[in-house]
Short mmCIF file of C-alpha atoms in Angstrom, two decimals:
data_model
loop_
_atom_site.label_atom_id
_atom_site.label_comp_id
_atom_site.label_asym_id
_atom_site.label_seq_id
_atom_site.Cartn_x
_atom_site.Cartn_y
_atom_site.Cartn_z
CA UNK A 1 -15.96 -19.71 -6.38
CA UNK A 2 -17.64 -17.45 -3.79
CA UNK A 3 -16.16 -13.72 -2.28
CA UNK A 4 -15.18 -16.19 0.79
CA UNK A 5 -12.30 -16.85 -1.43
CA UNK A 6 -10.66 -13.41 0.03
CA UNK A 7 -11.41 -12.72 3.77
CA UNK A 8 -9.81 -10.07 6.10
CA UNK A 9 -10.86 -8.88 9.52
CA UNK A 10 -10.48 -5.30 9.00
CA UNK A 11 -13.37 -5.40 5.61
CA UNK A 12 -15.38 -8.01 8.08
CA UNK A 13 -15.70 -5.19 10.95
CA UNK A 14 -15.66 -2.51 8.38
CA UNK A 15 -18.67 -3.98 6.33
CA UNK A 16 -21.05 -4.39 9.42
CA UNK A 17 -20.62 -0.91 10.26
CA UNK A 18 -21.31 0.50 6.85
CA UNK A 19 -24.71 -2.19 6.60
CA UNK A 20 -26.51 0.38 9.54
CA UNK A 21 -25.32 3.93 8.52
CA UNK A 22 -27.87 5.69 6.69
CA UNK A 23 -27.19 6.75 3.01
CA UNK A 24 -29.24 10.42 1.81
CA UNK A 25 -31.07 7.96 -1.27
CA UNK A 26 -33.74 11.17 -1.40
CA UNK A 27 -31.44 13.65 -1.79
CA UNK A 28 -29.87 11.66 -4.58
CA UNK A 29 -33.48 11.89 -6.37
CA UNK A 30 -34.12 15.28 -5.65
CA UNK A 31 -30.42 16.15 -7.14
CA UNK A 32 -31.71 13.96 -10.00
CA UNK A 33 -29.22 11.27 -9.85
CA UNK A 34 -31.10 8.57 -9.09
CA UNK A 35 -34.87 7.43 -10.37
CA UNK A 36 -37.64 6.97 -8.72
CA UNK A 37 -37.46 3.52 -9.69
CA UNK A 38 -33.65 3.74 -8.22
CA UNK A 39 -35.19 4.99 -5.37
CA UNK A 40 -37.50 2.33 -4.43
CA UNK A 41 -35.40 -0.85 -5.19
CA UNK A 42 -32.38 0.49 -3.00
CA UNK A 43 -35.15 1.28 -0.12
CA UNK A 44 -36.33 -2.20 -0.23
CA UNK A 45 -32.60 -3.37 0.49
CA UNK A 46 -31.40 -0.78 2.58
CA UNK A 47 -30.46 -1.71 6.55
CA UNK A 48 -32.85 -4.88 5.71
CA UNK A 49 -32.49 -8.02 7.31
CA UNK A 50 -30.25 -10.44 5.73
CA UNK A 51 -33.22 -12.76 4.93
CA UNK A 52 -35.53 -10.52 3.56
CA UNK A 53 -32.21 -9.31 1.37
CA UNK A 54 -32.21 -13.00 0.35
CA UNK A 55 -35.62 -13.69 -0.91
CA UNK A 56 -35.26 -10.32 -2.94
CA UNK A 57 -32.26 -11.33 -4.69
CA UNK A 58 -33.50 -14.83 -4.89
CA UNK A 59 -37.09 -13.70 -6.72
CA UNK A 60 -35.17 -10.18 -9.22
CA UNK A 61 -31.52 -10.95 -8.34
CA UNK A 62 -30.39 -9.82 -12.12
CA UNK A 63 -32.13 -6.34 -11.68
CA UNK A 64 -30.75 -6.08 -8.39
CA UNK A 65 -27.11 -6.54 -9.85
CA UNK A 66 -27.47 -4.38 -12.38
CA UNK A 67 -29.03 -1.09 -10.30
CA UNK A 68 -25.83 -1.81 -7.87
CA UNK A 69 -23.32 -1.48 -10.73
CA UNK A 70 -25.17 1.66 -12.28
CA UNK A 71 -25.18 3.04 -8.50
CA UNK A 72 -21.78 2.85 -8.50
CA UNK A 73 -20.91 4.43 -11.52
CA UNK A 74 -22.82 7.68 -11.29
CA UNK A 75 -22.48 8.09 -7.35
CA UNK A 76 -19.13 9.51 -6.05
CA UNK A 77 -19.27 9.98 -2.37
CA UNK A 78 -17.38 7.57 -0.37
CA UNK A 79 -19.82 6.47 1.76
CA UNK A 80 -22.29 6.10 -0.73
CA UNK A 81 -19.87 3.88 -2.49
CA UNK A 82 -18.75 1.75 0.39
CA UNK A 83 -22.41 1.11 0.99
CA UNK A 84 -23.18 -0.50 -2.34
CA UNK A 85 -19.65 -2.68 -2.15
CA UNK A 86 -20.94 -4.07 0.98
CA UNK A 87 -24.28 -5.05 -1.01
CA UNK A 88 -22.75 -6.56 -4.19
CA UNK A 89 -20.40 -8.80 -1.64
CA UNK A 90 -23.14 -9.79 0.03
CA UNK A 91 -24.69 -10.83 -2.68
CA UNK A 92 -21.85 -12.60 -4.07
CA UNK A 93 -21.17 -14.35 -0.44
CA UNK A 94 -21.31 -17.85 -0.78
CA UNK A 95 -23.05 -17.93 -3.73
CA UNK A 96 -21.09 -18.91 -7.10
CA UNK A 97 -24.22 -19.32 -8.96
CA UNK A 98 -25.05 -15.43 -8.92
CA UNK A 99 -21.15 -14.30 -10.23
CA UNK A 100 -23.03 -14.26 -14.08
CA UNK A 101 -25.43 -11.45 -12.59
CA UNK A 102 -22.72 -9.51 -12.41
CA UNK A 103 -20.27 -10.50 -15.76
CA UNK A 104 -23.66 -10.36 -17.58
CA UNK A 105 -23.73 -6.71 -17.20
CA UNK A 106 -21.72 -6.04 -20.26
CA UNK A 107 -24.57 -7.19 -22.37
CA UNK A 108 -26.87 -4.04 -21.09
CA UNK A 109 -24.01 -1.55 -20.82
CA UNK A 110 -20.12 -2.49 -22.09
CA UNK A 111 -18.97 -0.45 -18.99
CA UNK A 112 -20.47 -3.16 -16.89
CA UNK A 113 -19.55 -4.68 -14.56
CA UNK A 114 -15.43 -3.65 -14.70
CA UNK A 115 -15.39 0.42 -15.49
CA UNK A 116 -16.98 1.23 -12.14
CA UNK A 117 -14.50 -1.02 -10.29
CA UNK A 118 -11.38 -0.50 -11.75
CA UNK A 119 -11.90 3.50 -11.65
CA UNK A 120 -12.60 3.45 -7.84
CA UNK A 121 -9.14 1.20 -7.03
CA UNK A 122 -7.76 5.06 -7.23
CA UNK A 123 -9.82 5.95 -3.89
CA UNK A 124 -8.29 7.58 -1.59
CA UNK A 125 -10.61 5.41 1.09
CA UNK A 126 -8.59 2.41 2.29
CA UNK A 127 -12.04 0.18 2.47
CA UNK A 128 -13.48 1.60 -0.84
CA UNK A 129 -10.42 0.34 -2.57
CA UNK A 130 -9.87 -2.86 -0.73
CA UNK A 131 -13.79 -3.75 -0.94
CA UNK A 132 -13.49 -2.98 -4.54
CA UNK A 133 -10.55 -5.33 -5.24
CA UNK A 134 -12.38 -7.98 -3.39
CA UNK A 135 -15.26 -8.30 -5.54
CA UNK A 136 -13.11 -7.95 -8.68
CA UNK A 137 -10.90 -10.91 -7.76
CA UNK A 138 -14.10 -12.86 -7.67
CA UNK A 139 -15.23 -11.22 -10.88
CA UNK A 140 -12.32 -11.41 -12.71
CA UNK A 141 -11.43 -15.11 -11.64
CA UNK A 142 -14.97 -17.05 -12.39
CA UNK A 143 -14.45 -14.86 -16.21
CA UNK A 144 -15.48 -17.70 -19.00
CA UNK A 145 -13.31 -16.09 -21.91
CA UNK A 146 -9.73 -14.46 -21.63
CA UNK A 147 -9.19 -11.72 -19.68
CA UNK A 148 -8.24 -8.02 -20.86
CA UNK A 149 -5.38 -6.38 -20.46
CA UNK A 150 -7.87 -2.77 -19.83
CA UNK A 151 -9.36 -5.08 -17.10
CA UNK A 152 -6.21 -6.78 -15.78
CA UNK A 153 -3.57 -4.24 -15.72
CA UNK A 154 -5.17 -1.76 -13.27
CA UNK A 155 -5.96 -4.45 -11.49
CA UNK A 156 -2.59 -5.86 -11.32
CA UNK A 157 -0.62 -2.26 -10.95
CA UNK A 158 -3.74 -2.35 -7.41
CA UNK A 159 -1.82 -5.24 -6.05
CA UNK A 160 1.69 -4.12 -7.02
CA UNK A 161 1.26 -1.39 -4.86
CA UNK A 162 -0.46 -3.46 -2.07
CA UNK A 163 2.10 -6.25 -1.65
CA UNK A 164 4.84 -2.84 -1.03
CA UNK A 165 2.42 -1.05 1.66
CA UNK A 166 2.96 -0.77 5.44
CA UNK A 167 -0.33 -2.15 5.81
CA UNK A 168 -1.35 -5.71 6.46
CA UNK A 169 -4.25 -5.11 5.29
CA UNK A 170 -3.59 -4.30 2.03
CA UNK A 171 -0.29 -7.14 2.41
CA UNK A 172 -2.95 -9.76 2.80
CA UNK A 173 -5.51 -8.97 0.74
CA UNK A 174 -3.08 -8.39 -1.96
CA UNK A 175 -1.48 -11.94 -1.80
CA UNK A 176 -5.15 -13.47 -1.71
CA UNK A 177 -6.51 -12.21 -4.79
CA UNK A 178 -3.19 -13.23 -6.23
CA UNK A 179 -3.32 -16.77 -5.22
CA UNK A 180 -7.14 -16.94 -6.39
CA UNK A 181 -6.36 -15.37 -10.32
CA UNK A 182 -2.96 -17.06 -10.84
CA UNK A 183 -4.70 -20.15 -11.85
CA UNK A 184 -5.45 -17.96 -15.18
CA UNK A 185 -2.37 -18.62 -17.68
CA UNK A 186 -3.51 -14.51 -18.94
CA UNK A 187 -2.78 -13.77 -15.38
CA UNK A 188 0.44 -15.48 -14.98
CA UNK A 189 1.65 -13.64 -18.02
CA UNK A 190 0.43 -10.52 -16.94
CA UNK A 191 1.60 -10.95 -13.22
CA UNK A 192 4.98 -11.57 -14.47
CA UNK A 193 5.48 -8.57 -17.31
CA UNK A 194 4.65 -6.42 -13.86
CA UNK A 195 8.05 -6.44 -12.25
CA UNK A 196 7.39 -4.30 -9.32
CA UNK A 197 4.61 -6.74 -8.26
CA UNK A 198 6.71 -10.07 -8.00
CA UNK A 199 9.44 -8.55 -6.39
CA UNK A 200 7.14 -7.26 -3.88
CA UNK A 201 6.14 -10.34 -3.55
CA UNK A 202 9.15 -12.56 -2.89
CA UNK A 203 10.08 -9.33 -0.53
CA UNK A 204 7.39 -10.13 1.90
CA UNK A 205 9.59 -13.81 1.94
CA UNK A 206 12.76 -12.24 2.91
CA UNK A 207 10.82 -10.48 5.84
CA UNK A 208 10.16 -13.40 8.28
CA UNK A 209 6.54 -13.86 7.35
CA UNK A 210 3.98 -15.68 9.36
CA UNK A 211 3.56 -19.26 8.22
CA UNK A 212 0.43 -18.70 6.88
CA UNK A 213 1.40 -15.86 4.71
CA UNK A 214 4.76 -17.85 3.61
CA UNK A 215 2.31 -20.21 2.17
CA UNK A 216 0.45 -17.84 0.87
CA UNK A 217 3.59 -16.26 -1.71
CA UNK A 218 5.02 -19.40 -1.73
CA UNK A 219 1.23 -21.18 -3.31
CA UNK A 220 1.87 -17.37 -5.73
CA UNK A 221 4.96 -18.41 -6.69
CA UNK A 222 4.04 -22.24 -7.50
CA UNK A 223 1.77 -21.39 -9.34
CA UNK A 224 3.36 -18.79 -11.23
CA UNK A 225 6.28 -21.60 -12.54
CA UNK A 226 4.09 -23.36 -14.47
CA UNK A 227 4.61 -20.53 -16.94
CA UNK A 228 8.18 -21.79 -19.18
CA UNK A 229 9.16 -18.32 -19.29
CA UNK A 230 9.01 -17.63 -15.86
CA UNK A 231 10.51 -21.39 -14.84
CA UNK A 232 13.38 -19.87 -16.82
CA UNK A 233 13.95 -16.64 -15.66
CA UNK A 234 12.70 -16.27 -11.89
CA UNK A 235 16.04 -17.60 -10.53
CA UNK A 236 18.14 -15.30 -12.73
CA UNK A 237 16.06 -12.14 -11.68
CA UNK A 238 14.84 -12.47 -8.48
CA UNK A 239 17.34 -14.77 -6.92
CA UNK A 240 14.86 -17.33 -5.50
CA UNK A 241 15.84 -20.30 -4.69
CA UNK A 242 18.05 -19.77 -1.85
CA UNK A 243 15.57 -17.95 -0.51
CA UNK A 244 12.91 -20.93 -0.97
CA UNK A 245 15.42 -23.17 0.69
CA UNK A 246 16.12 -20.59 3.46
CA UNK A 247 12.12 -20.52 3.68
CA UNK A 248 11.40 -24.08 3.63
CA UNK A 249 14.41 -25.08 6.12
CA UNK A 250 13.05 -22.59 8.98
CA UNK A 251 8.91 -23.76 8.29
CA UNK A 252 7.39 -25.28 10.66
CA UNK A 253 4.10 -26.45 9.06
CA UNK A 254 4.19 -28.94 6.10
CA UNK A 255 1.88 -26.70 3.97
CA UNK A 256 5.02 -24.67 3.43
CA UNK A 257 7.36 -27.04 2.68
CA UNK A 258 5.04 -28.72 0.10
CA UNK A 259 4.12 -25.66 -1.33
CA UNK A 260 8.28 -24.89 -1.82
CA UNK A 261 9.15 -28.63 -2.79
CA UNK A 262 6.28 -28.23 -5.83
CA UNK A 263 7.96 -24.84 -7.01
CA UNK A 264 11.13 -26.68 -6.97
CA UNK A 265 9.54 -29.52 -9.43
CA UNK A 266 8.67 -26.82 -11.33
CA UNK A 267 11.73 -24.91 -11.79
CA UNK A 268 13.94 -28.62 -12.15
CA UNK A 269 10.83 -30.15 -14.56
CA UNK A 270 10.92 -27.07 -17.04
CA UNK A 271 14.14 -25.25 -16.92
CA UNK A 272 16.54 -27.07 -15.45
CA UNK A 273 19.66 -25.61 -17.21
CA UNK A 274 18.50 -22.18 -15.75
CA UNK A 275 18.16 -23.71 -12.23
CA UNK A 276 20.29 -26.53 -11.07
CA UNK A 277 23.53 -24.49 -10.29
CA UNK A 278 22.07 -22.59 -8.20
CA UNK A 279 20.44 -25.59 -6.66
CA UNK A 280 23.56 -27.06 -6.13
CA UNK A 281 24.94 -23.79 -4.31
CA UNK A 282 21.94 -23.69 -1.95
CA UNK A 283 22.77 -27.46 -1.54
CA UNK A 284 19.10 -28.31 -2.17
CA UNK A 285 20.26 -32.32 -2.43
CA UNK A 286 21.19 -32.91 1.27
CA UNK A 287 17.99 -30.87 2.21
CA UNK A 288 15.69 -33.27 -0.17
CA UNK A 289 17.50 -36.02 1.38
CA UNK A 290 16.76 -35.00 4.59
CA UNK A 291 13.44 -34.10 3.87
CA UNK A 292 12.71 -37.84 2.61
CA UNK A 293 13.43 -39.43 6.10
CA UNK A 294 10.39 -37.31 7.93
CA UNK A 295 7.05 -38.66 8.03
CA UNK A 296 4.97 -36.71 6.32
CA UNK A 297 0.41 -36.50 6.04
CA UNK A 298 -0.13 -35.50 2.22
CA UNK A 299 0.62 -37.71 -0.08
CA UNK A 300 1.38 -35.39 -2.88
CA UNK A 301 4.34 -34.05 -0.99
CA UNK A 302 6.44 -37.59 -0.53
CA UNK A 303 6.18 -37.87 -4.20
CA UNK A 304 7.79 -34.45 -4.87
CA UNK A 305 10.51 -34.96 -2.54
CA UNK A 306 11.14 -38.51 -4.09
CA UNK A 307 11.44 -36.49 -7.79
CA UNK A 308 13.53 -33.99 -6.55
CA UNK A 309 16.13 -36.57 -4.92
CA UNK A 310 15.95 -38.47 -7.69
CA UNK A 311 16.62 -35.49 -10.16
CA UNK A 312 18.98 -33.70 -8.35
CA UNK A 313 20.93 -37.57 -7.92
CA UNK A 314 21.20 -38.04 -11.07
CA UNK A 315 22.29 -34.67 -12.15
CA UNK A 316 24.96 -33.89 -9.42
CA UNK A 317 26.60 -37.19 -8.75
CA UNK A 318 28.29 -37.17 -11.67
CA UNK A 319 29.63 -33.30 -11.86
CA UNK A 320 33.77 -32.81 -11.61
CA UNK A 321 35.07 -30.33 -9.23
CA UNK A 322 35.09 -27.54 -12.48
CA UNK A 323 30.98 -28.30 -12.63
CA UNK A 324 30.73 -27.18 -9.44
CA UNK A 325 32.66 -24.66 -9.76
CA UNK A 326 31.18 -22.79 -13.00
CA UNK A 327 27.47 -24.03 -10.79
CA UNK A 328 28.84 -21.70 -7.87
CA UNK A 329 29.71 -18.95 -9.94
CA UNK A 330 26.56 -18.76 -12.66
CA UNK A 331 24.55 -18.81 -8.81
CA UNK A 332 26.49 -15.51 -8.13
CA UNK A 333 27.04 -16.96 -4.33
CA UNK A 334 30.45 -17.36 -3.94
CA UNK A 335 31.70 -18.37 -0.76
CA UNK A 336 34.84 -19.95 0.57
CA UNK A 337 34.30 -23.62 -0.71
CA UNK A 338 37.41 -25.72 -1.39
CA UNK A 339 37.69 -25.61 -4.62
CA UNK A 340 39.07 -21.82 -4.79
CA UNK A 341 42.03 -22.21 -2.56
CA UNK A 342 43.57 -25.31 -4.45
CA UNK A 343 46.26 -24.82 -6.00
CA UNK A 344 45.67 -27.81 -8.38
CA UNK A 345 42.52 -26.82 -9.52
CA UNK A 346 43.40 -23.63 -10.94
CA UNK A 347 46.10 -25.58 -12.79
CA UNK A 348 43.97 -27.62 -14.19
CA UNK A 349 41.24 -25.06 -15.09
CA UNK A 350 42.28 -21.56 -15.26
CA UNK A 351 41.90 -21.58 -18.58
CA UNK A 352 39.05 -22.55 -19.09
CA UNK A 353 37.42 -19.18 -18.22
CA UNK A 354 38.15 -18.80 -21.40
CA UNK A 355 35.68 -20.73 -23.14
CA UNK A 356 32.78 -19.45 -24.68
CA UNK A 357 33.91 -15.79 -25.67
CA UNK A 358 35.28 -15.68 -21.60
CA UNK A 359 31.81 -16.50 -20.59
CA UNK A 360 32.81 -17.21 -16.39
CA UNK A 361 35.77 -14.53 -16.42
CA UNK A 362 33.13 -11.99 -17.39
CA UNK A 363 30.63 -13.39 -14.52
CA UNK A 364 33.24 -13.00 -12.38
CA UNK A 365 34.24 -9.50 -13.24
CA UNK A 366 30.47 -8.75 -13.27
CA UNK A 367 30.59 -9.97 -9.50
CA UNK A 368 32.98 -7.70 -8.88
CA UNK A 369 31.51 -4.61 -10.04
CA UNK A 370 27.71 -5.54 -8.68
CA UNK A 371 27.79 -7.00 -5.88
CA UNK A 372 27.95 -6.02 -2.30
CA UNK A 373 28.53 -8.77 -0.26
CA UNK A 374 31.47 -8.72 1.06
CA UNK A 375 32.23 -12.44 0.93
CA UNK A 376 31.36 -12.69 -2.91
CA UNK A 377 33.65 -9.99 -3.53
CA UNK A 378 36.21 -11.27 -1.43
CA UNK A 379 36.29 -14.85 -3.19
CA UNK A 380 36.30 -13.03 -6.80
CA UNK A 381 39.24 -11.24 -6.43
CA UNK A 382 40.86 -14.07 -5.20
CA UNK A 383 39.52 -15.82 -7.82
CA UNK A 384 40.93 -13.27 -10.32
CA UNK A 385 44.13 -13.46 -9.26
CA UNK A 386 44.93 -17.23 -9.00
CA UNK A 387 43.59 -16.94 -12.63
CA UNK A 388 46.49 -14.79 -13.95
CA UNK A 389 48.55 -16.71 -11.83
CA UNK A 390 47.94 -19.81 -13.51
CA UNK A 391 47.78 -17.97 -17.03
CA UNK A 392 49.85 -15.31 -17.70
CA UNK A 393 48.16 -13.78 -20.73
CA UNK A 394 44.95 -13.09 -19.00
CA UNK A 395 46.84 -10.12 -17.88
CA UNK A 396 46.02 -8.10 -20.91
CA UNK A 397 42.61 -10.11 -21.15
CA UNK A 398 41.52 -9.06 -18.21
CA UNK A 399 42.95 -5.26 -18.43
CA UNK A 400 41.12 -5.34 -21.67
CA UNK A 401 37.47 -6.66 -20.12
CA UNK A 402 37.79 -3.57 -16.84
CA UNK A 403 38.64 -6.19 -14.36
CA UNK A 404 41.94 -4.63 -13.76
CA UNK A 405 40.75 -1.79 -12.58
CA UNK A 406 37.61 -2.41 -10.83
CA UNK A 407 40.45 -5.10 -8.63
CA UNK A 408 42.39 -1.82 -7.77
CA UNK A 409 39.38 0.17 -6.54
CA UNK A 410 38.50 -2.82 -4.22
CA UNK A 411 42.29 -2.24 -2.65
CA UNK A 412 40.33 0.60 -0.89
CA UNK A 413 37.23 -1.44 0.10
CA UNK A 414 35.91 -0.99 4.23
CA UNK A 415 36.48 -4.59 4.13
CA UNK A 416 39.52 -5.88 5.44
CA UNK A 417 39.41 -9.33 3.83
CA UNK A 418 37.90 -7.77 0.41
CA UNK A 419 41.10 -5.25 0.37
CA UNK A 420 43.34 -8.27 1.10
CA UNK A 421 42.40 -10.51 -1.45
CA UNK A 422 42.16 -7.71 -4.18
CA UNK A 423 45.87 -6.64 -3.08
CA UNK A 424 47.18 -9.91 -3.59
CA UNK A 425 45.34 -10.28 -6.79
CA UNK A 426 46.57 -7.00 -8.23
CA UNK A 427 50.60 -8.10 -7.38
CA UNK A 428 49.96 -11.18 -9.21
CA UNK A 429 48.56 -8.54 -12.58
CA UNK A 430 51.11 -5.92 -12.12
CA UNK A 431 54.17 -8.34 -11.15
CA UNK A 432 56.50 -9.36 -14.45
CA UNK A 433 57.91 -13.30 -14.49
CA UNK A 434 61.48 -13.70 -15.59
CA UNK A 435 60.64 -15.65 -18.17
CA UNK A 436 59.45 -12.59 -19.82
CA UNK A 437 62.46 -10.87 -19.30
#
């Protein structure tokens, strides 16, 4: 582990420039917030060569360490600030063995080495903050024991607002300390309580990323599905896997495509119930199967592929027509498939959106009322109405559930094929069979 772990241009350039300016160390003494003894370590470092750095950190590298961190918390100015960053990364550059200088502190003062940090992550100075979260990643990361939630959640609520900024920058750098702390199960846990960050981060996915940063999320994302919890839920709340396959189908490198195909293994491996319908919608099979006929370098990647045919085989060969169906709808992507426009299906099955307390007439009413895809909403009310075509009762069932209504309200939808279906559907609720007479 070694502060190479996150790079970026802009705290390269930035970093060189801040190594020459002068900092005012006397004027700190005379103002009396720094010691004499302050004084004349700093000096001895200050716009120094990078060897003579070296063999000064190599002969009193633990005093060094701590007069950077004690800099840092009494000294405000930004400059002053950026200036000691630089230091303590260049210190920490390439060499893992010195990280215990630094996560020692705590023994001399229990501020050390996090309460300076975290506090200047609110900076208003772009570097200050980004430098800051650097270091901290590499911190935080090489930790022996479990990590905090006083140390992890600003931290985390840092790079929840990174991954949603304008800037690259602070895209990239975000993503990177992600990737090199996820490895922590403390992290995982924490990363996923913090809504705002994952969805920022599979939004940067649905925003025709570079390759290298579609790794990047996707390597996030892997490694966040190891967690059972999140295995479970991520498809449900973030809609992911469509947008994996969308990913994966459009990558040219093979980092990307392994990276997606291990999520996958993940998500099949630990919560399978949660996840193969909306496999099957995204028609993941044919693209595994396809995948298996390329040639392929890593090793690790034909053997994922191989699990996921074989898994998804096994599971889908045998579905009926009504599997597929209740997999379409519990995927929320409906789209014109077959199955809704036979007539002899909804003979055969129309009723049985009644099972479990209505379970797949409420999804589909939920459709109705959430969604805002045209197509989706389209297919549901046409969906709705071959239902109370098929059985009359679910007239009143569905009048009594809101799906009535919310079928009227589409009548006046922009969409031409939405406002057709849902007309249709509500003749078939409103229209009385003789029988009844």
């Amino acid at each position: 582990m070694s502060i190479t772990l996150v790079s970026n241009s802009y705290l390269e350039e930035n970093s060189a420039k801040i190594r020459a300016k002068p900092v005012p160390w006397e004027g700190y003494q005379r103002a009396g917030l720094v010691t004499p003894e302050e004084l004349a370590l700093i000096k001895k470092v200050e716009r120094q060569p990078r060897s003579k750095i070296e063999s000064l950190l190599a002969s009193d590298g633990q005093t060094y360490a701590l007069l950077y961190l004690r800099l840092l918390k009494k000294l405000q100015r930004i400059d002053t600030q950026s200036f000691i960053l630089v230091l303590i990364a260049d210190a920490l550059t390439d060499h893992e063995e010195r990280i215990p200088w630094f996560t020692n502190a705590s023994e001399t003062d229990p501020e050390l080495p996090y309460g300076p940090l975290l506090r200047i992550l609110d900076s208003q100075d772009d570097f200050v903050q980004l430098k800051a979260t650097q270091i901290l990643t590499v911190l935080l990361s090489s930790e022996k024991s479990p990590l905090q939630p006083q140390q992890l959640h600003p931290f985390l609520n840092t790079l929840a607002l990174f991954v949603v900024n304008p800037s690259t920058n602070k895209r990239d750098i975000a993503v990177q300390c992600l990737e090199a702390t996820l490895s922590r199960p403390e992290c995982r846990k924490a990363v996923w309580a913090n809504a705002s960050l994952v969805s920022g981060l599979v939004d940067i996915l649905r925003h025709n990323p570079t390759p290298q940063m579609s790794y990047q999320v996707g390597f996030c994302l892997w490694l966040l599905t190891f967690e059972q919890e999140v295995a479970e839920q991520i498809q449900k709340r973030f809609d992911i896997i469509p947008l994996l396959v969308d990913v994966a189908q459009g990558a040219a490198k093979e980092k990307v495509i392994r990276v997606i195909v291990a999520t996958f293994r993940n998500l099949v491996s630990k919560a399978p119930q949660a996840n193969l319908p909306a496999m099957l919608v995204a028609h993941l099979l044919p693209f595994a199967k396809n995948l298996s006929s390329r040639k392929w370098t890593d090793e690790d990647i034909v053997e994922d592929i191989q699990f996921l045919r074989d898994e998804l085989s096994a599971r889908f060969e045998s579905l009926t027509t009504y599997d597929e169906y209740r997999s379409e709808l519990l995927s929320g992507h409906l789209s014109w498939t077959p199955v809704h426009e036979s007539d002899l299906f909804w003979k055969e099955n129309a009723t049985k959106l009644n099972d479990k307390d209505y379970e797949l007439l409420k999804i589909l009413i939920r459709l109705l009322n959430e969604s805002n895809d045209p197509t989706v909403l389209a297919v549901a009310a046409h969906d709705i109405g071959q239902y109370v075509k098929h059985y009359e009762r679910g007239k009143k069932i569905l009048t009594d559930l809101g799906g009535k209504t919310r079928v009227m309200e589409l009548m006046s939808h922009p969409n031409p094929d939405v406002r057709y279906q849902a007309l249709i559907s509500v003749q078939r609720l409103v229209s009385h069979p003789w029988a009844a007479v």
